[in-house]
Coordinates of C-alpha atoms in Angstrom, one line a residue:
M54 CA 7.0 1.4 20.9
R55 CA 5.1 0.1 23.4
L56 CA 1.7 -2.4 22.6
G57 CA -0.8 -3.5 24.8
H58 CA -1.6 -6.3 23.3
P59 CA 1.5 -7.6 20.8
A60 CA 0.2 -11.3 19.9
R61 CA -3.3 -10.0 18.4
A62 CA -1.7 -6.8 17.1
A63 CA 1.2 -8.4 16.0
I64 CA -1.0 -10.5 13.1
I65 CA -3.1 -7.7 12.6
G66 CA -0.2 -5.2 12.2
L67 CA 1.8 -6.9 8.8
A68 CA -1.8 -7.9 7.6
L69 CA -2.4 -3.9 7.7
T70 CA 0.8 -2.9 6.2
L71 CA 0.7 -5.1 3.5
G72 CA -3.3 -4.5 2.7
A73 CA -5.0 -8.4 2.3
V74 CA -6.5 -9.3 5.8
A75 CA -10.2 -9.5 6.0
C76 CA -12.9 -7.0 5.3
S77 CA -14.4 -4.6 7.7
T78 CA -16.6 -1.8 7.3
G79 CA -15.5 1.4 6.2
G80 CA -17.5 5.0 6.2
S81 CA -18.9 6.6 3.8
T82 CA -19.8 10.5 3.4
T83 CA -23.5 11.3 3.8
A84 CA -23.5 15.1 2.6
S85 CA -24.9 16.4 -0.7
A86 CA -22.6 18.0 -3.2
P87 CA -22.4 22.0 -1.8
P88 CA -24.6 23.9 -5.1
S89 CA -20.8 25.6 -5.7
A90 CA -19.2 22.5 -6.8
T91 CA -22.6 21.1 -8.5
A92 CA -22.2 24.5 -10.5
G93 CA -18.7 23.8 -10.9
G94 CA -19.4 21.2 -13.7
L95 CA -18.6 17.6 -11.7
E96 CA -19.7 14.9 -14.2
K97 CA -21.2 13.5 -11.4
T98 CA -21.1 13.6 -7.7
K99 CA -21.0 10.5 -6.4
I100 CA -18.7 7.7 -6.9
K101 CA -17.8 4.5 -5.1
I102 CA -14.2 3.4 -4.4
A103 CA -12.4 -0.2 -3.7
T104 CA -10.3 0.3 -0.7
L105 CA -8.1 -2.3 1.5
P106 CA -8.6 -2.6 5.1
A107 CA -5.4 -0.8 5.3
I108 CA -3.1 1.9 7.1
D109 CA -2.1 2.9 3.5
S110 CA -5.7 3.2 2.6
A111 CA -6.1 5.7 5.5
A112 CA -6.3 9.1 3.1
I113 CA -9.5 8.5 2.0
Y114 CA -11.0 8.3 5.3
V115 CA -9.1 11.1 6.2
A116 CA -10.3 12.9 3.4
I117 CA -14.1 12.1 4.2
D118 CA -14.0 13.1 8.1
Q119 CA -11.7 16.2 7.5
K120 CA -15.0 17.0 4.7
L121 CA -12.4 17.3 2.0
F122 CA -14.4 15.0 -0.4
E123 CA -17.6 17.4 0.3
K124 CA -15.3 20.8 -0.1
E125 CA -15.2 19.2 -3.7
G126 CA -18.3 18.6 -4.6
L127 CA -18.3 15.0 -4.3
E128 CA -19.9 12.4 -2.0
V129 CA -17.2 9.6 -1.9
T130 CA -18.4 5.7 -0.5
P131 CA -15.5 3.0 0.1
Q132 CA -16.0 -0.2 -0.4
V133 CA -13.4 -2.8 1.6
V134 CA -12.1 -5.4 -0.3
Q135 CA -9.7 -8.2 0.6
A136 CA -6.9 -7.6 -1.8
A137 CA -6.4 -5.3 -4.9
P138 CA -7.0 -8.1 -7.7
E139 CA -10.4 -8.8 -6.2
A140 CA -11.6 -5.1 -7.3
I141 CA -10.0 -5.4 -10.8
P142 CA -13.4 -7.1 -12.4
M143 CA -15.5 -4.6 -10.2
L144 CA -13.3 -1.5 -11.9
L145 CA -13.9 -3.4 -15.6
N146 CA -17.9 -3.9 -14.8
G147 CA -18.6 -0.5 -13.7
E148 CA -19.2 -1.5 -10.0
I149 CA -16.9 0.5 -9.0
D150 CA -15.4 4.2 -9.9
A151 CA -12.1 3.9 -9.0
M152 CA -9.9 2.1 -6.7
F153 CA -7.1 1.7 -4.0
G154 CA -4.1 -1.1 -4.8
N155 CA -0.7 -2.1 -4.7
Y156 CA 1.4 -1.0 -8.2
V157 CA 2.7 -4.4 -9.0
S158 CA -0.7 -5.8 -9.2
M159 CA -2.2 -2.9 -11.3
F160 CA 1.0 -2.7 -13.3
A161 CA 1.1 -6.5 -13.9
A162 CA -2.5 -5.8 -15.1
H163 CA -2.2 -3.3 -17.4
D164 CA 0.6 -5.4 -19.5
K165 CA -1.6 -8.3 -19.6
G166 CA -4.1 -6.0 -21.3
S167 CA -6.8 -6.9 -18.7
L168 CA -6.7 -3.5 -17.5
K169 CA -6.1 0.0 -19.2
L170 CA -4.8 2.2 -16.5
R171 CA -5.2 5.4 -15.1
I172 CA -3.8 6.6 -12.0
L173 CA -5.6 9.1 -10.4
A174 CA -3.4 9.8 -7.2
E175 CA -0.3 8.4 -5.4
G176 CA -1.7 6.7 -2.4
S177 CA 1.5 5.3 -0.1
R178 CA 5.0 4.6 0.1
A179 CA 7.4 3.0 2.5
A180 CA 8.5 4.5 5.4
P181 CA 11.9 3.8 7.3
D182 CA 11.5 0.6 9.6
S183 CA 7.5 0.3 8.4
L184 CA 8.8 -2.9 7.0
S185 CA 11.9 -5.4 8.6
I186 CA 13.6 -8.7 7.6
M187 CA 13.8 -10.2 11.0
A188 CA 15.4 -13.2 12.8
L189 CA 15.1 -15.2 16.2
P190 CA 17.9 -14.8 18.8
N191 CA 19.2 -18.1 18.3
S192 CA 19.6 -17.9 14.6
P193 CA 23.1 -17.9 12.8
I194 CA 21.9 -15.1 10.6
K195 CA 23.5 -12.2 11.6
T196 CA 24.3 -9.8 8.8
A197 CA 22.1 -9.3 5.7
K198 CA 25.1 -11.9 3.9
D199 CA 23.5 -14.6 6.2
L200 CA 20.6 -14.4 3.9
E201 CA 21.9 -16.2 1.1
G202 CA 20.4 -19.4 0.5
K203 CA 17.5 -19.0 3.5
T204 CA 14.0 -19.0 3.2
I205 CA 11.9 -15.7 4.1
N206 CA 7.8 -15.3 4.1
V207 CA 5.8 -13.2 1.6
N208 CA 2.1 -12.5 1.3
V209 CA 1.9 -13.6 -2.2
L210 CA 4.8 -14.4 -4.6
R211 CA 6.3 -12.2 -7.3
N212 CA 4.2 -8.6 -5.3
F213 CA 6.3 -5.7 -4.1
Q214 CA 7.6 -7.4 -0.8
E215 CA 9.9 -9.3 -3.4
L216 CA 10.6 -6.4 -5.5
A217 CA 11.5 -3.9 -3.2
L218 CA 14.1 -6.6 -0.9
T219 CA 15.2 -8.0 -4.6
Q220 CA 16.7 -4.4 -4.7
V221 CA 18.1 -3.9 -1.1
L222 CA 19.6 -7.2 -1.3
K223 CA 22.0 -6.5 -4.6
A224 CA 22.6 -3.2 -2.3
N225 CA 24.1 -5.1 0.3
N226 CA 25.8 -7.2 -1.6
V227 CA 23.5 -10.3 -1.5
D228 CA 22.4 -12.6 -4.2
P229 CA 18.8 -12.2 -4.7
A230 CA 18.6 -15.4 -6.7
S231 CA 19.6 -17.4 -3.8
I232 CA 16.8 -16.4 -2.0
K233 CA 13.5 -18.9 -1.6
Y234 CA 10.3 -16.9 -0.7
V235 CA 7.2 -18.8 0.2
P236 CA 3.7 -17.7 0.6
V237 CA 2.9 -17.5 4.5
T238 CA -0.4 -16.6 5.8
F239 CA -0.6 -13.8 8.4
Q240 CA -1.9 -16.3 10.9
N241 CA 1.0 -18.6 10.6
I242 CA 3.8 -16.5 10.4
M243 CA 5.1 -16.9 13.6
T244 CA 4.5 -20.8 13.7
S245 CA 5.8 -21.4 10.5
W246 CA 9.0 -18.8 11.9
K247 CA 9.4 -20.8 15.1
S248 CA 9.2 -24.4 13.8
G249 CA 11.9 -23.5 11.3
Q250 CA 10.1 -23.6 8.1
I251 CA 11.2 -20.1 7.4
D252 CA 14.7 -18.9 8.4
A253 CA 13.9 -15.2 8.3
A254 CA 10.0 -13.5 8.6
Y255 CA 9.1 -10.3 6.5
L256 CA 7.2 -8.2 9.2
G257 CA 5.1 -4.9 9.1
E258 CA 4.8 -2.7 12.0
P259 CA 3.5 -3.3 14.5
M260 CA 4.5 -6.9 14.1
V261 CA 8.2 -5.7 14.3
T262 CA 7.8 -4.0 17.9
A263 CA 6.0 -7.4 18.9
A264 CA 8.2 -9.5 17.5
T265 CA 11.0 -7.9 19.2
A266 CA 9.5 -7.0 22.5
S267 CA 8.2 -11.2 23.0
M268 CA 10.4 -13.1 21.3
G269 CA 13.7 -10.9 21.4
A270 CA 13.6 -10.8 17.3
R271 CA 16.6 -8.7 15.3
K272 CA 16.0 -6.4 12.7
I273 CA 18.4 -8.0 9.8
L274 CA 17.5 -5.9 6.9
D275 CA 14.9 -2.7 6.2
P276 CA 13.3 -3.3 3.0
A277 CA 12.9 -0.2 2.5
S278 CA 15.8 1.2 2.7
G279 CA 18.8 2.0 -0.2
P280 CA 17.3 1.7 -3.1
A281 CA 13.9 1.0 -2.3
A282 CA 13.8 4.3 0.1
E283 CA 10.0 5.1 0.1
F284 CA 9.5 2.9 -2.6
P285 CA 5.8 3.2 -4.0
I286 CA 3.3 0.8 -2.8
S287 CA -0.2 1.9 -3.6
G288 CA -2.4 4.2 -5.3
Y289 CA -5.7 5.4 -6.6
V290 CA -6.8 4.3 -9.8
S291 CA -9.4 4.3 -12.8
T292 CA -9.9 3.1 -16.1
Q293 CA -8.6 4.9 -18.9
E294 CA -12.3 4.8 -20.0
W295 CA -14.0 6.3 -17.0
Y296 CA -11.2 8.9 -17.1
D297 CA -12.2 10.3 -20.1
K298 CA -15.8 10.1 -19.4
N299 CA -15.1 11.8 -15.5
P300 CA -12.1 14.4 -15.8
K301 CA -13.2 16.9 -13.3
V302 CA -14.5 14.5 -11.2
A303 CA -10.7 12.9 -11.2
A304 CA -9.3 16.2 -10.5
A305 CA -11.4 16.7 -7.8
F306 CA -10.8 13.1 -6.2
Q307 CA -6.8 13.8 -6.5
R308 CA -7.2 17.2 -4.9
A309 CA -9.1 15.9 -1.9
I310 CA -6.8 13.0 -1.0
H311 CA -3.6 15.2 -1.8
N312 CA -5.1 17.5 0.8
A313 CA -5.5 14.8 3.2
A314 CA -1.8 13.8 2.6
K315 CA -0.8 17.4 3.3
L316 CA -3.0 17.2 6.4
M317 CA -1.5 13.8 7.6
E318 CA 2.0 14.8 7.3
N319 CA 1.8 16.8 10.7
N320 CA -1.4 15.4 12.1
R321 CA -0.7 11.7 13.4
E322 CA -3.8 12.0 15.0
A323 CA -6.3 12.4 12.0
V324 CA -4.7 9.2 10.9
A325 CA -5.2 7.2 14.3
K326 CA -8.4 8.8 14.6
V327 CA -10.0 6.6 11.4
L328 CA -7.6 3.3 11.8
P329 CA -10.3 1.6 13.6
T330 CA -13.1 2.7 11.2
F331 CA -12.1 0.5 8.9
T332 CA -9.7 -1.8 9.6
Q333 CA -9.3 -4.5 12.8
I334 CA -6.8 -2.2 14.3
D335 CA -7.6 -0.9 18.0
A336 CA -7.3 2.7 19.1
A337 CA -4.4 1.7 21.3
T338 CA -2.4 0.1 18.7
A339 CA -3.5 3.5 15.9
A340 CA -1.4 5.0 18.8
T341 CA 1.7 3.8 18.1
V342 CA 1.7 1.8 14.9
T343 CA 4.7 3.1 12.2
F344 CA 2.4 5.1 9.2
P345 CA 3.8 4.5 5.6
Y346 CA 4.4 8.0 4.0
F347 CA 1.2 9.5 2.8
S348 CA 1.8 11.2 -0.8
S349 CA 0.3 15.0 -1.2
N350 CA 2.3 15.1 -4.9
D351 CA 2.3 12.7 -7.6
N352 CA 6.0 12.2 -9.0
P353 CA 6.7 9.9 -12.4
V354 CA 10.0 9.5 -11.7
R355 CA 9.5 7.7 -8.4
L356 CA 6.8 5.4 -9.7
Q357 CA 9.0 4.6 -12.1
R358 CA 11.1 2.9 -10.2
V359 CA 8.2 0.2 -10.0
A360 CA 7.6 -0.4 -13.2
D361 CA 11.5 -0.3 -14.2
W362 CA 12.0 -3.2 -11.2
M363 CA 9.3 -5.4 -12.5
L364 CA 10.5 -5.4 -16.0
E365 CA 14.0 -6.0 -14.9
A366 CA 12.4 -8.9 -13.1
Q367 CA 10.9 -10.2 -16.2
W368 CA 7.1 -9.3 -14.7
L369 CA 6.2 -7.5 -17.4
G370 CA 6.4 -8.1 -21.2
K371 CA 7.2 -4.5 -21.9
A372 CA 8.4 -1.6 -20.5
I373 CA 6.1 0.4 -19.0
E374 CA 5.8 4.7 -19.4
V375 CA 4.4 5.8 -16.0
K376 CA 4.3 8.9 -16.6
S377 CA 1.4 8.2 -19.6
L378 CA -0.8 6.6 -17.1
M379 CA -0.7 9.5 -14.8
S380 CA -3.4 12.3 -14.2
P381 CA -2.5 16.0 -14.2
T382 CA -1.8 16.9 -11.0
T383 CA -4.8 19.8 -10.1
S384 CA -3.6 20.4 -6.6
G385 CA -0.9 23.3 -4.9

């Protein structure tokens, strides 16, 4: 996979994959709800959704671009935030109707009682080679076992990166407790790696490709493999109170998101087209980057893994039955 500007694309790419880069401008629909939709009894026709400037958020922008929300009688305005936790107070204050964010943060907030959660629709799942644990050419790290006792970067401590990798390490007979995780900003990963502050780098595409091409970096382990294959990363959520007041809006939103994901499965161009409109990724990189999986249906068994692993890691005070938090699937 060839990148025109590897250094720049690298920094941007990991940020996009993990969903926590600087804000950028998002688009919105402008058409009014058609009479047929209004007659269908939606509780409201205009909603605001907090999103991340990340590839994982693409379904909402494809749904806007392809007028899938409009067909459901909805006018959806995305509001870009830097990271999911930033949007939780906005959700609780009624500044937004729903938000897109990673499940680890959402489940943690629900567990603490600060957010009574309702999952409107699944968003993204990790795809093969979209994430990678990598070593420099001269590193003694050759296999997964060599990672024991080593230092690895993460964006934020105790989040989905660490959660998924823990399971993959165990499956490879590596002691997860021996790994030291340190938070490193995206801009500082390469410097920290080259200077030896971290032993192996936790990267996402297109940073994986850039590190391979420009530095001769070697892939050691795929954090989205084995037990963490198709690991659910992010989704669209509201509060239970909002859902109770707007069940028809929630169903319409879910249908549009699912239909967008179905379209995206076989239409890479539809995704590449919207990425430059809400991320810092350019058209050339959008044409080559590895996408996550976009969910066209909701699967409580798949999503339960996240809550179970969080409980196992003692990141939750009590078990969460994810199915009880999910909206009924109304799409075909």
